[in-house]
Coordinates of C-alpha atoms and ligand atoms in Angstrom, one line a residue:
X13 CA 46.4 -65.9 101.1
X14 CA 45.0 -68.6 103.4
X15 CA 43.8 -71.7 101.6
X16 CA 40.7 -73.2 101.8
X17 CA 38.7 -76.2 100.8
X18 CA 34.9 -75.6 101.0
X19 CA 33.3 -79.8 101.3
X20 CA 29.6 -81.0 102.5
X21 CA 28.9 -81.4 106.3
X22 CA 30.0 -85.4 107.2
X23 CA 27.8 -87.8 106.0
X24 CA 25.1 -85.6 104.0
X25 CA 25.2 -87.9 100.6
X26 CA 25.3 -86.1 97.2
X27 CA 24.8 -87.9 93.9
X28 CA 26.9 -87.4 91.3
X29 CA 27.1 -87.9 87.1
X30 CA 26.9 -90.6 86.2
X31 CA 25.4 -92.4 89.0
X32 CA 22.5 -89.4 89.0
X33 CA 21.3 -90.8 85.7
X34 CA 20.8 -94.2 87.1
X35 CA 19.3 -93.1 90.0
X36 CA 16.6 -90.8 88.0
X37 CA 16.2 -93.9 86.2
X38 CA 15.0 -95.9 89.5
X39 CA 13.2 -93.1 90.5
X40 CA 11.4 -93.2 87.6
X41 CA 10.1 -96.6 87.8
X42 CA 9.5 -96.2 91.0
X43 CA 6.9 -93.7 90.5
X44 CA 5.7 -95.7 87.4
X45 CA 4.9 -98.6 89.6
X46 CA 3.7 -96.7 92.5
X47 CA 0.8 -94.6 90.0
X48 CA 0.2 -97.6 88.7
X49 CA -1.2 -99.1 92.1
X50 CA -2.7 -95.9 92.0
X51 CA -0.6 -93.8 94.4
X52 CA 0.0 -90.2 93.9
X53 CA 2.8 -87.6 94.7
X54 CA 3.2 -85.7 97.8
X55 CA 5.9 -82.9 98.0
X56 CA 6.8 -82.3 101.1
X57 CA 8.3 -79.5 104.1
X58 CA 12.2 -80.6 104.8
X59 CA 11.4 -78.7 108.1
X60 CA 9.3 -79.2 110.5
X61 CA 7.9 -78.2 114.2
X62 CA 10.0 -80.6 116.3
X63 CA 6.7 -81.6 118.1
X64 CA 6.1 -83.6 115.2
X65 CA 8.8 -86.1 115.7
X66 CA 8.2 -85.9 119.3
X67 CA 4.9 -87.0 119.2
X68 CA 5.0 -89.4 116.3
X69 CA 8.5 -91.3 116.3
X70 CA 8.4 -91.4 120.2
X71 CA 10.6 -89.4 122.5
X72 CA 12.4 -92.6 123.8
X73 CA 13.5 -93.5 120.2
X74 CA 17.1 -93.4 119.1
X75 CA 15.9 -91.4 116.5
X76 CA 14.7 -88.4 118.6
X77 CA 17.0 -88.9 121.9
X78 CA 19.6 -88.9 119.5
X79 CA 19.8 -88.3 115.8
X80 CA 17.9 -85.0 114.9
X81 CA 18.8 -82.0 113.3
X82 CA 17.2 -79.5 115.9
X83 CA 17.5 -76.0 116.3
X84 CA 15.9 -72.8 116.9
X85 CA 15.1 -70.1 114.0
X86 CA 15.4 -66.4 114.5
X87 CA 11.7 -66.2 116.0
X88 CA 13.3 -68.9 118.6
X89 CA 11.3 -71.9 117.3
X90 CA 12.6 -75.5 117.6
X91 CA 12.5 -76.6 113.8
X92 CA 14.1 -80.2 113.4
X93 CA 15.1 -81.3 109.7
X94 CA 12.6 -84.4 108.8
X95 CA 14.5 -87.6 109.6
X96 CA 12.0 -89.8 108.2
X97 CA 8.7 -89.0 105.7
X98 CA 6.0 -90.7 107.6
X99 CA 5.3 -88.4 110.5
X100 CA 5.1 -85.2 107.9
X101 CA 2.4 -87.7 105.3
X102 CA 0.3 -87.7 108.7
X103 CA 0.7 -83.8 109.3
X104 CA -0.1 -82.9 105.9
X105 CA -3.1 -85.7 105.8
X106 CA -4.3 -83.8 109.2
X107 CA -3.8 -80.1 107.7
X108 CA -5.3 -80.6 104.7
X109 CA -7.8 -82.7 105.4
X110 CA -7.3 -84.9 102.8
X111 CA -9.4 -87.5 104.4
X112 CA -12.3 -85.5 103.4
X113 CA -11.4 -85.5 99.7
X114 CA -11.3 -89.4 99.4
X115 CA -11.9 -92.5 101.4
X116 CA -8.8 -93.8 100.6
X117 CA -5.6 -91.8 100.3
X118 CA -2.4 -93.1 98.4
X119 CA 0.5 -90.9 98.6
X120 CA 4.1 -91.4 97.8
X121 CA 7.5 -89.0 98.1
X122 CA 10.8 -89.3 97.1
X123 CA 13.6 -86.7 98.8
X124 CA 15.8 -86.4 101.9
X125 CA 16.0 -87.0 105.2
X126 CA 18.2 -86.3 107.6
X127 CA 19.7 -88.5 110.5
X128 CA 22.8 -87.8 113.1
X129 CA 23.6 -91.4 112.7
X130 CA 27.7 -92.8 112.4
X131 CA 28.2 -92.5 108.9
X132 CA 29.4 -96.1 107.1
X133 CA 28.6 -98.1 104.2
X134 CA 25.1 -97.6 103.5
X135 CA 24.5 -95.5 106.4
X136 CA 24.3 -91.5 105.7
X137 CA 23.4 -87.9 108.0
X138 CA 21.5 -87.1 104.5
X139 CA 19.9 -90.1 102.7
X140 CA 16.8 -90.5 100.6
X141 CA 13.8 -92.5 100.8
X142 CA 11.2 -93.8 98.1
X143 CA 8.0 -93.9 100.9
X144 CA 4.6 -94.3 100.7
X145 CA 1.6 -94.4 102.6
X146 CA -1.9 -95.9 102.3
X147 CA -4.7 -94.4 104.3
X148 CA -8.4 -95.4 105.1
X149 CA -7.3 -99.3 104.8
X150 CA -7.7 -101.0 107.8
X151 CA -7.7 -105.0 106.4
X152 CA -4.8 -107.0 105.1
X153 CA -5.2 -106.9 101.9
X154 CA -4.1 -103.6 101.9
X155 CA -0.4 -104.6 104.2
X156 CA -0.3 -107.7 101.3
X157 CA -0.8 -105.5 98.3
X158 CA 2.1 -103.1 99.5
X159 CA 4.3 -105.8 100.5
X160 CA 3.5 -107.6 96.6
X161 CA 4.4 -104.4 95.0
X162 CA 7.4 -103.8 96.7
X163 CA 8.7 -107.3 96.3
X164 CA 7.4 -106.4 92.4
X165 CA 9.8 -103.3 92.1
X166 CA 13.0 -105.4 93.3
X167 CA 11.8 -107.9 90.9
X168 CA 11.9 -105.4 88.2
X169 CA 15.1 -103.6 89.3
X170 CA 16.7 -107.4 88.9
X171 CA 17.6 -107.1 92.9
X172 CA 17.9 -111.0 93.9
X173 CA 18.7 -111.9 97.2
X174 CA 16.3 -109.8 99.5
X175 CA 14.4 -111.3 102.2
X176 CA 10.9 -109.9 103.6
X177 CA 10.8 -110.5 107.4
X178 CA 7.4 -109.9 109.2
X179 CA 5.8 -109.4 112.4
X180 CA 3.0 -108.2 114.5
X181 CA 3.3 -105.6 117.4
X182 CA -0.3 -105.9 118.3
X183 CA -2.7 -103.1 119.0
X184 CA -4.0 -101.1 121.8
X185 CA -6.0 -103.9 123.3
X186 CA -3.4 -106.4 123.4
X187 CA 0.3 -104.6 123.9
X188 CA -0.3 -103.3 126.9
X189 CA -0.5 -106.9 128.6
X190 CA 3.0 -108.2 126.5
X191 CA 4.4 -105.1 127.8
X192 CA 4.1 -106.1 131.4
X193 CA 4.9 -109.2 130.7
X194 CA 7.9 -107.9 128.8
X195 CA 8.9 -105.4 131.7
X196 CA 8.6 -108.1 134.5
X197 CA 11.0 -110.5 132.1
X198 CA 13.5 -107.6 131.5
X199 CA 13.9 -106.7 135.5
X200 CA 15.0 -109.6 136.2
X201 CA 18.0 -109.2 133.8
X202 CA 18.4 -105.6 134.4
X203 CA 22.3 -105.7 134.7
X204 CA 22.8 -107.2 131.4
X205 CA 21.2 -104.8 129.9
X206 CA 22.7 -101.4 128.2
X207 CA 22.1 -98.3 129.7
X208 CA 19.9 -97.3 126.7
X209 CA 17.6 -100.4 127.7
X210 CA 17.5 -99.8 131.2
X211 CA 16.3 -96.4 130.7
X212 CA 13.6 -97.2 128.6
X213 CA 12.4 -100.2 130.7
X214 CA 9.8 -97.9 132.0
X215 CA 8.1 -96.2 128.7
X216 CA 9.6 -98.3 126.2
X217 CA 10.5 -101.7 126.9
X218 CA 10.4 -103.4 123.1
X219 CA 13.2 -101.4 122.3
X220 CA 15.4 -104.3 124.0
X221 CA 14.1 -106.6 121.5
X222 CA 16.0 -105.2 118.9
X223 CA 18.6 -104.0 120.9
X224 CA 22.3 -104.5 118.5
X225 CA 24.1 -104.7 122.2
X226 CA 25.6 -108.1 122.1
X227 CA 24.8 -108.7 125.7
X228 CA 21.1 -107.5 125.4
X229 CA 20.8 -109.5 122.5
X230 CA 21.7 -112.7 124.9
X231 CA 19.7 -111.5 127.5
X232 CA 16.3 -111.3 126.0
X233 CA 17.1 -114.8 124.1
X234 CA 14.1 -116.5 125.6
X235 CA 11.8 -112.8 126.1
X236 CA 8.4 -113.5 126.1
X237 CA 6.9 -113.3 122.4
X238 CA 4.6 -110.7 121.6
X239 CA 2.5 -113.4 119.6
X240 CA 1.5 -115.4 122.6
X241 CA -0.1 -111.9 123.6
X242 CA -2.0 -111.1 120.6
X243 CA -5.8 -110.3 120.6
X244 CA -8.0 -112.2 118.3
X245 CA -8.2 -109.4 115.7
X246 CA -3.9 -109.0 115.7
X247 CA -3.9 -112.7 115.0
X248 CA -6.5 -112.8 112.4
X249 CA -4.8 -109.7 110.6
X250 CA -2.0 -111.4 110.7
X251 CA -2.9 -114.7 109.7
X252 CA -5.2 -113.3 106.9
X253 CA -1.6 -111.2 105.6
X254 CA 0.0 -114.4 105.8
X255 CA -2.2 -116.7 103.8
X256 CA -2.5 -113.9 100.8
X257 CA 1.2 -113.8 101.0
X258 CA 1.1 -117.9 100.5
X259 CA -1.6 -117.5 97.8
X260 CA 0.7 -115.0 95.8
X261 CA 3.3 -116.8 96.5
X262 CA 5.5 -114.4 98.0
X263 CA 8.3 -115.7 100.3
X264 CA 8.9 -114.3 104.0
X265 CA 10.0 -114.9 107.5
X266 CA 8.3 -114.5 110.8
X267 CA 10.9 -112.3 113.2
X268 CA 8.9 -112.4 116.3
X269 CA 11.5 -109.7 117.7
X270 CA 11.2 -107.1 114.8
X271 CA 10.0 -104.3 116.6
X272 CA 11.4 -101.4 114.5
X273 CA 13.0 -98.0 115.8
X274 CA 10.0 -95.7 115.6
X275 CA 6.7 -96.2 118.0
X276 CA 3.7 -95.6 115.6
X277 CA 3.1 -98.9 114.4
X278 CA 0.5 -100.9 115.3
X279 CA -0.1 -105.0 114.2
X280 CA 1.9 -105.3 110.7
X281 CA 5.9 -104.3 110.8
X282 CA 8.4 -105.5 108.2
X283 CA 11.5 -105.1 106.7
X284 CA 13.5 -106.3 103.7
X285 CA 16.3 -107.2 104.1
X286 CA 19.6 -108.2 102.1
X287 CA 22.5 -110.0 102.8
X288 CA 25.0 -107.7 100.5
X289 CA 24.8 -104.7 102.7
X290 CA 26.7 -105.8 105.5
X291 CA 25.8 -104.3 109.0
X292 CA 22.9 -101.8 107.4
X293 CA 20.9 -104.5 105.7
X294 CA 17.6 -103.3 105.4
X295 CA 17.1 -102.4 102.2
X296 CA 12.9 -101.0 103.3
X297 CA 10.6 -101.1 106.0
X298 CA 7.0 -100.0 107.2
X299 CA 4.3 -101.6 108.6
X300 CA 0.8 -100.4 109.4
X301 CA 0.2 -97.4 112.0
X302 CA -3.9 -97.2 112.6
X303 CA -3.7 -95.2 115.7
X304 CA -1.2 -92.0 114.3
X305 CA -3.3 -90.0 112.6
X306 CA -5.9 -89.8 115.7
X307 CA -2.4 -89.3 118.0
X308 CA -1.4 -86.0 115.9
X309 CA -4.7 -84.4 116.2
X310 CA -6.6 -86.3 113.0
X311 CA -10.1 -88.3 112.8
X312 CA -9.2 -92.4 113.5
X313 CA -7.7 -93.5 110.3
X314 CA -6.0 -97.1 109.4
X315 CA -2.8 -96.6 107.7
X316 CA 0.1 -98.7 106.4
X317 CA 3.6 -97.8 104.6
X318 CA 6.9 -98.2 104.0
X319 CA 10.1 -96.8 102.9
X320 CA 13.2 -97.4 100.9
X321 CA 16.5 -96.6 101.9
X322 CA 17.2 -95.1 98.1
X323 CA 21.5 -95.6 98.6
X324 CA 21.1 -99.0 99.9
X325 CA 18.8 -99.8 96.8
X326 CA 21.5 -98.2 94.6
X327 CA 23.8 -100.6 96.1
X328 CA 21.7 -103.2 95.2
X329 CA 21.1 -102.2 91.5
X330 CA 23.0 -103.3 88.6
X331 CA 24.7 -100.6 86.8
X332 CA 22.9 -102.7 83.3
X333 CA 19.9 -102.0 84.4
X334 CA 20.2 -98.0 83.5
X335 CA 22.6 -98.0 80.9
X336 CA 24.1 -94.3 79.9
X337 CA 22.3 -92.6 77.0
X338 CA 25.0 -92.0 74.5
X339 CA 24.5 -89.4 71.9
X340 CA 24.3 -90.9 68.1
X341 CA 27.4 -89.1 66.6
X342 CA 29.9 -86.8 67.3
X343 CA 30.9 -83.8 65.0
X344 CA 34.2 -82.9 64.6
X345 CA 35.2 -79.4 63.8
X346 CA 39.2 -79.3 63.0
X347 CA 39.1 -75.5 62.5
X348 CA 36.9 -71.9 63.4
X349 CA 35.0 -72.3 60.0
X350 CA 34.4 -75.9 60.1
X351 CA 32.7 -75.2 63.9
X352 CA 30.7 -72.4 62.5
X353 CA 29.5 -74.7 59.8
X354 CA 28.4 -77.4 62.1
X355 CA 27.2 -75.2 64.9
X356 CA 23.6 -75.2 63.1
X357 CA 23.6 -78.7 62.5
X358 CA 24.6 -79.8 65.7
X359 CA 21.5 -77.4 67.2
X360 CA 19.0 -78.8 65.0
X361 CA 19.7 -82.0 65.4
X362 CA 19.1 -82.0 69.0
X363 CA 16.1 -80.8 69.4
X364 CA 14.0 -83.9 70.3
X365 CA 16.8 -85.9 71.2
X366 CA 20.4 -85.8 72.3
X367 CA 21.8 -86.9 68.9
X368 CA 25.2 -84.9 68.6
X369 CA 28.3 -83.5 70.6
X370 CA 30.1 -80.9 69.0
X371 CA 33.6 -80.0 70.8
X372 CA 33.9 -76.4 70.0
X373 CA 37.8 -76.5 71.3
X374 CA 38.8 -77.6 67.8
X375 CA 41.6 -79.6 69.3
X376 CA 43.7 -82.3 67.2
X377 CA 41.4 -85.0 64.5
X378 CA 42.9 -88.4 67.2
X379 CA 41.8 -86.3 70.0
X380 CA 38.2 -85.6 69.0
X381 CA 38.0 -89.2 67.5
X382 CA 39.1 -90.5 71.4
X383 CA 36.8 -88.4 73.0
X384 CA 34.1 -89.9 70.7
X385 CA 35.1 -93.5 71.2
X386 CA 34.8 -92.7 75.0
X387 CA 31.7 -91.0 74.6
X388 CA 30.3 -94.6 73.2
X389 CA 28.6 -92.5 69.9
X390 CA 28.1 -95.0 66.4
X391 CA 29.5 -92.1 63.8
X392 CA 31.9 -89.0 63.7
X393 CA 31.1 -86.5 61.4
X394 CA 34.4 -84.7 60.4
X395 CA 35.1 -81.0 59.2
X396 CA 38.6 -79.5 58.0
X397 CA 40.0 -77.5 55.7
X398 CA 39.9 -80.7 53.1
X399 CA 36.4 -81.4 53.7
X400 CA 35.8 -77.3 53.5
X401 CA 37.0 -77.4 49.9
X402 CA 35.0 -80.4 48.7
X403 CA 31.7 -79.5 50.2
X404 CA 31.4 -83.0 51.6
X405 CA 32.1 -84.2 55.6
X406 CA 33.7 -87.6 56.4
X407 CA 31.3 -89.8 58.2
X408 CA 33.3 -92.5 60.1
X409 CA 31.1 -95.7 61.6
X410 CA 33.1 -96.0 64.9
X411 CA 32.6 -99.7 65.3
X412 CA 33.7 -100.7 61.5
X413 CA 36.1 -97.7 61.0
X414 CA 34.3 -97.7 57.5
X415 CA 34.1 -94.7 56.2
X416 CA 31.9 -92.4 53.5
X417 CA 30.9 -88.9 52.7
X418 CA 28.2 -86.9 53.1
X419 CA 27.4 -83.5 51.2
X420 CA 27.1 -80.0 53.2
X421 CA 23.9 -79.8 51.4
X422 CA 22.0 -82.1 53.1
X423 CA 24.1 -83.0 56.3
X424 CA 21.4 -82.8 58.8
X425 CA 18.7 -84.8 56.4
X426 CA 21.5 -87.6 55.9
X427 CA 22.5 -87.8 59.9
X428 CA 19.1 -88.1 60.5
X429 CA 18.3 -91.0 57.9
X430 CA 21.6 -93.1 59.4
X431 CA 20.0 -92.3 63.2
X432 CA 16.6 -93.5 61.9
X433 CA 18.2 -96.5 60.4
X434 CA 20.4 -97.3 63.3
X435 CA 17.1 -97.3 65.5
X436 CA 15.0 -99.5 63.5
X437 CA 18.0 -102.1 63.1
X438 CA 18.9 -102.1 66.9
Ligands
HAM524 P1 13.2 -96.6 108.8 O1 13.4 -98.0 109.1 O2 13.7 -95.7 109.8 O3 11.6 -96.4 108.6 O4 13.8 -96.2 107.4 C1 13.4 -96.8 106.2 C2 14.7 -97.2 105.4 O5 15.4 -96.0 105.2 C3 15.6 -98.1 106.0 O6 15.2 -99.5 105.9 C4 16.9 -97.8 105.3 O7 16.9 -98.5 104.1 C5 16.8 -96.3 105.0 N1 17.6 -95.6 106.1 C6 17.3 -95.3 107.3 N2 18.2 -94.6 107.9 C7 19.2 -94.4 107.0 C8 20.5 -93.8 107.0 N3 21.0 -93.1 108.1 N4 21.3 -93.9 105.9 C9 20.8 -94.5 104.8 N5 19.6 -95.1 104.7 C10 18.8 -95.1 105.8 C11 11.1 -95.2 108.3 O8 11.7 -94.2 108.0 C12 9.6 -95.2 108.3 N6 9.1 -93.8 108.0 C13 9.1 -96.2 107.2 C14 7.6 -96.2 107.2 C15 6.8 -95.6 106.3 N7 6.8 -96.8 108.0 C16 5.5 -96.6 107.7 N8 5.5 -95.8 106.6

């Protein structure tokens, strides 16, 4: 018979033990902090009209020239697999109207999203992001208070090195001016641009500001700056995010060319960058998008986000910071009647908590006692024939070797008495 090996589609990014433990840890505090600041959860549709991508990320984005998962369904619908969170938040704040429940909506998800990208280091076709979005805010206090609580949740996850860069794109009143400006400056350097810039000159001219082509880099060295455009309100927002920022104390750059590869935002964009990733560096990113929700059908509403790349922030995260629960003792059956013995125990002394293993292979006394060493537990409780006839187990400390007996009688009230003891002393 043929052979076959069944593996995941390229690049689609699956988490396993034990590195899924430390990432439910992180997800954990992640949604700790975010209800904290008030935020709740959205779950959302992995699929979605392609429309909504269209519309939102911007059809001259390498995003939707390039990297969806589109296709048709058996009623002959073009469905594309979301490759980012904030264009569905917007759909399901339109559809359900959740404007009309509160002022101010604060909504986070955690999942997958799906990207035709070149897979590499830190760079996946399925990845997951820690987003959230903030509706109803139009002011700067709300793009500082997001900013402060993301720099918060590296702080806590003991991330060092990360670098918040900043900009402004403007808003309707100002861009289209810089634009011009923008196009004029690029035509003159049309052949050392990239085909992907030249094509966009027309509808989407920034993209050449963050271009990685070496030569468009060069060539729009000296670009006009989208700050010397700004309106009065851009550079008030702006300068009102930046002063909070000072007052807080929380560090950043200016990157007057960070223009981001998705076309919703309006005035705030960041990203966060860090040095340890190599080529994919940014570790989150978001800014504010007050003119989206009105674009995909909603009432005008402000609104400012973000998301985290959760691999690159795994990269990031020492493996100390989530250190592997270990159970409290291992019991060691060395025959049939010793497992029947301490099948019971072993049951009852798990519910609550993971205190015991029991291996029910009844393989050699050196074997178990490996196992249990690997397995990190503080005591082995051991059951053979010896210990059947006395009516007592050997209890072995596993750091000290020590080692003592415990009566069948009141096995599970003595293993519990040495866990409590244990926990109070460490
Ligand atoms: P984005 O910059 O496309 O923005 O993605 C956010 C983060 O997701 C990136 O900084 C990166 O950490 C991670 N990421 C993106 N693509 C990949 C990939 N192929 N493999 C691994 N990680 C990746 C957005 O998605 C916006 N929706 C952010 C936002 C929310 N803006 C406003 N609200």
């Amino acid at each position: 018979m043929k052979k076959f090996s069944l593996k995941t589609v390229k690049g689609f990014n699956e988490v396993l033990p034990p590195e899924s433990f430390r990432w439910r840890v992180v997800e954990e505090k992640f949604r700790e902090l975010l209800e904290g600041y008030g935020f709740a959860e959205l779950r959302l549709a992995l699929l979605e009209p392609t429309e909504l991508f269209a519309r939102s990320i911007g059809d001259e984005t390498d995003i939707v020239e390039k990297e969806m998962y589109t296709f048709c369904d058996r009623s002959d619908r073009s469905l594309t697999l979301r490759p980012e969170g904030t264009a569905s938040v917007v759909r399901a704040y339109n559809q359900y109207s959740l404007g009309k429940l509160n002022e101010i909506n604060k909504l986070y998800y955690v999942g997958p999203m799906f990207r035709y990208e070149r897979p590499q280091k830190g760079r996946f076709r399925q990845f997951h992001q820690l987003g959230a979005e903030v509706f109803g805010e139009a002011g700067f206090y709300q793009d500082a208070e997001t900013l402060v609580m993301l720099a918060q949740f590296f702080h806590e996850l003991e991330i060092k090195g990360v670098v918040l860069q900043l900009n402004s794109l403007g808003c309707e009143n100002c861009r289209p001016a810089f634009r011009e400006r923008l196009q004029a400056f690029l035509k003159q350097r049309l052949d050392a641009l990239c085909g992907d810039c030249r094509r966009r000159l027309d509808e989407n001219p920034l993209r050449a500001l963050d271009c990685k082509n070496p030569q468009c880099r060069e060539a729009v060295a000296d670009a006009p700056l989208i700050s010397e455009s700004w309106c009065t309100d851009c550079r008030e927002h702006f300068a009102g995010l930046r002063s909070l920022l000072e007052d807080v104390g929380l560090e950043y750059e200016v990157n007057p060319k960070l223009v981001r590869g998705l076309d919703y935002y309006t005035r705030t964009t960041f990203e966060f960058l860090a040095g340890e990733l190599g080529a994919q560096n940014a570790v989150a990113a978001g800014g504010r998008y007050d003119r989206l929700v009105e674009e995909l059908g909603g009432k005008p509403t402000p609104a400012f986000g973000f998301a985290i790349g959760f691999e690159r922030l795994m990269l990031l995260v020492d493996a100390g910071i989530a250190p592997l629960p270990r159970p409290f003792a291992a019991l060691i059956a060395l025959d049939e009647e010793a497992l029947r013995l301490l099948f019971p125990v072993h049951v009852n002394l798990n519910r609550g908590v993971r205190m015991t293993t029991l291996g029910f292979q009844q393989k050699s006394l050196k074997s178990q006692l490996k196992k249990a060493d690997k397995d990190g537990v503080e005591f082995a409780l051991i059951v053979g024939s010896e210990e059947r006839a006395r009516q007592e187990a050997v209890c072995r400390n596993m750091k000290t070797r020590e080692q003592f007996n415990l009566p069948f009688v009141r096995l599970e009230e003595a293993l519990r008495e040495l866990y409590d003891e244990c926990r109070r002393s460490s």
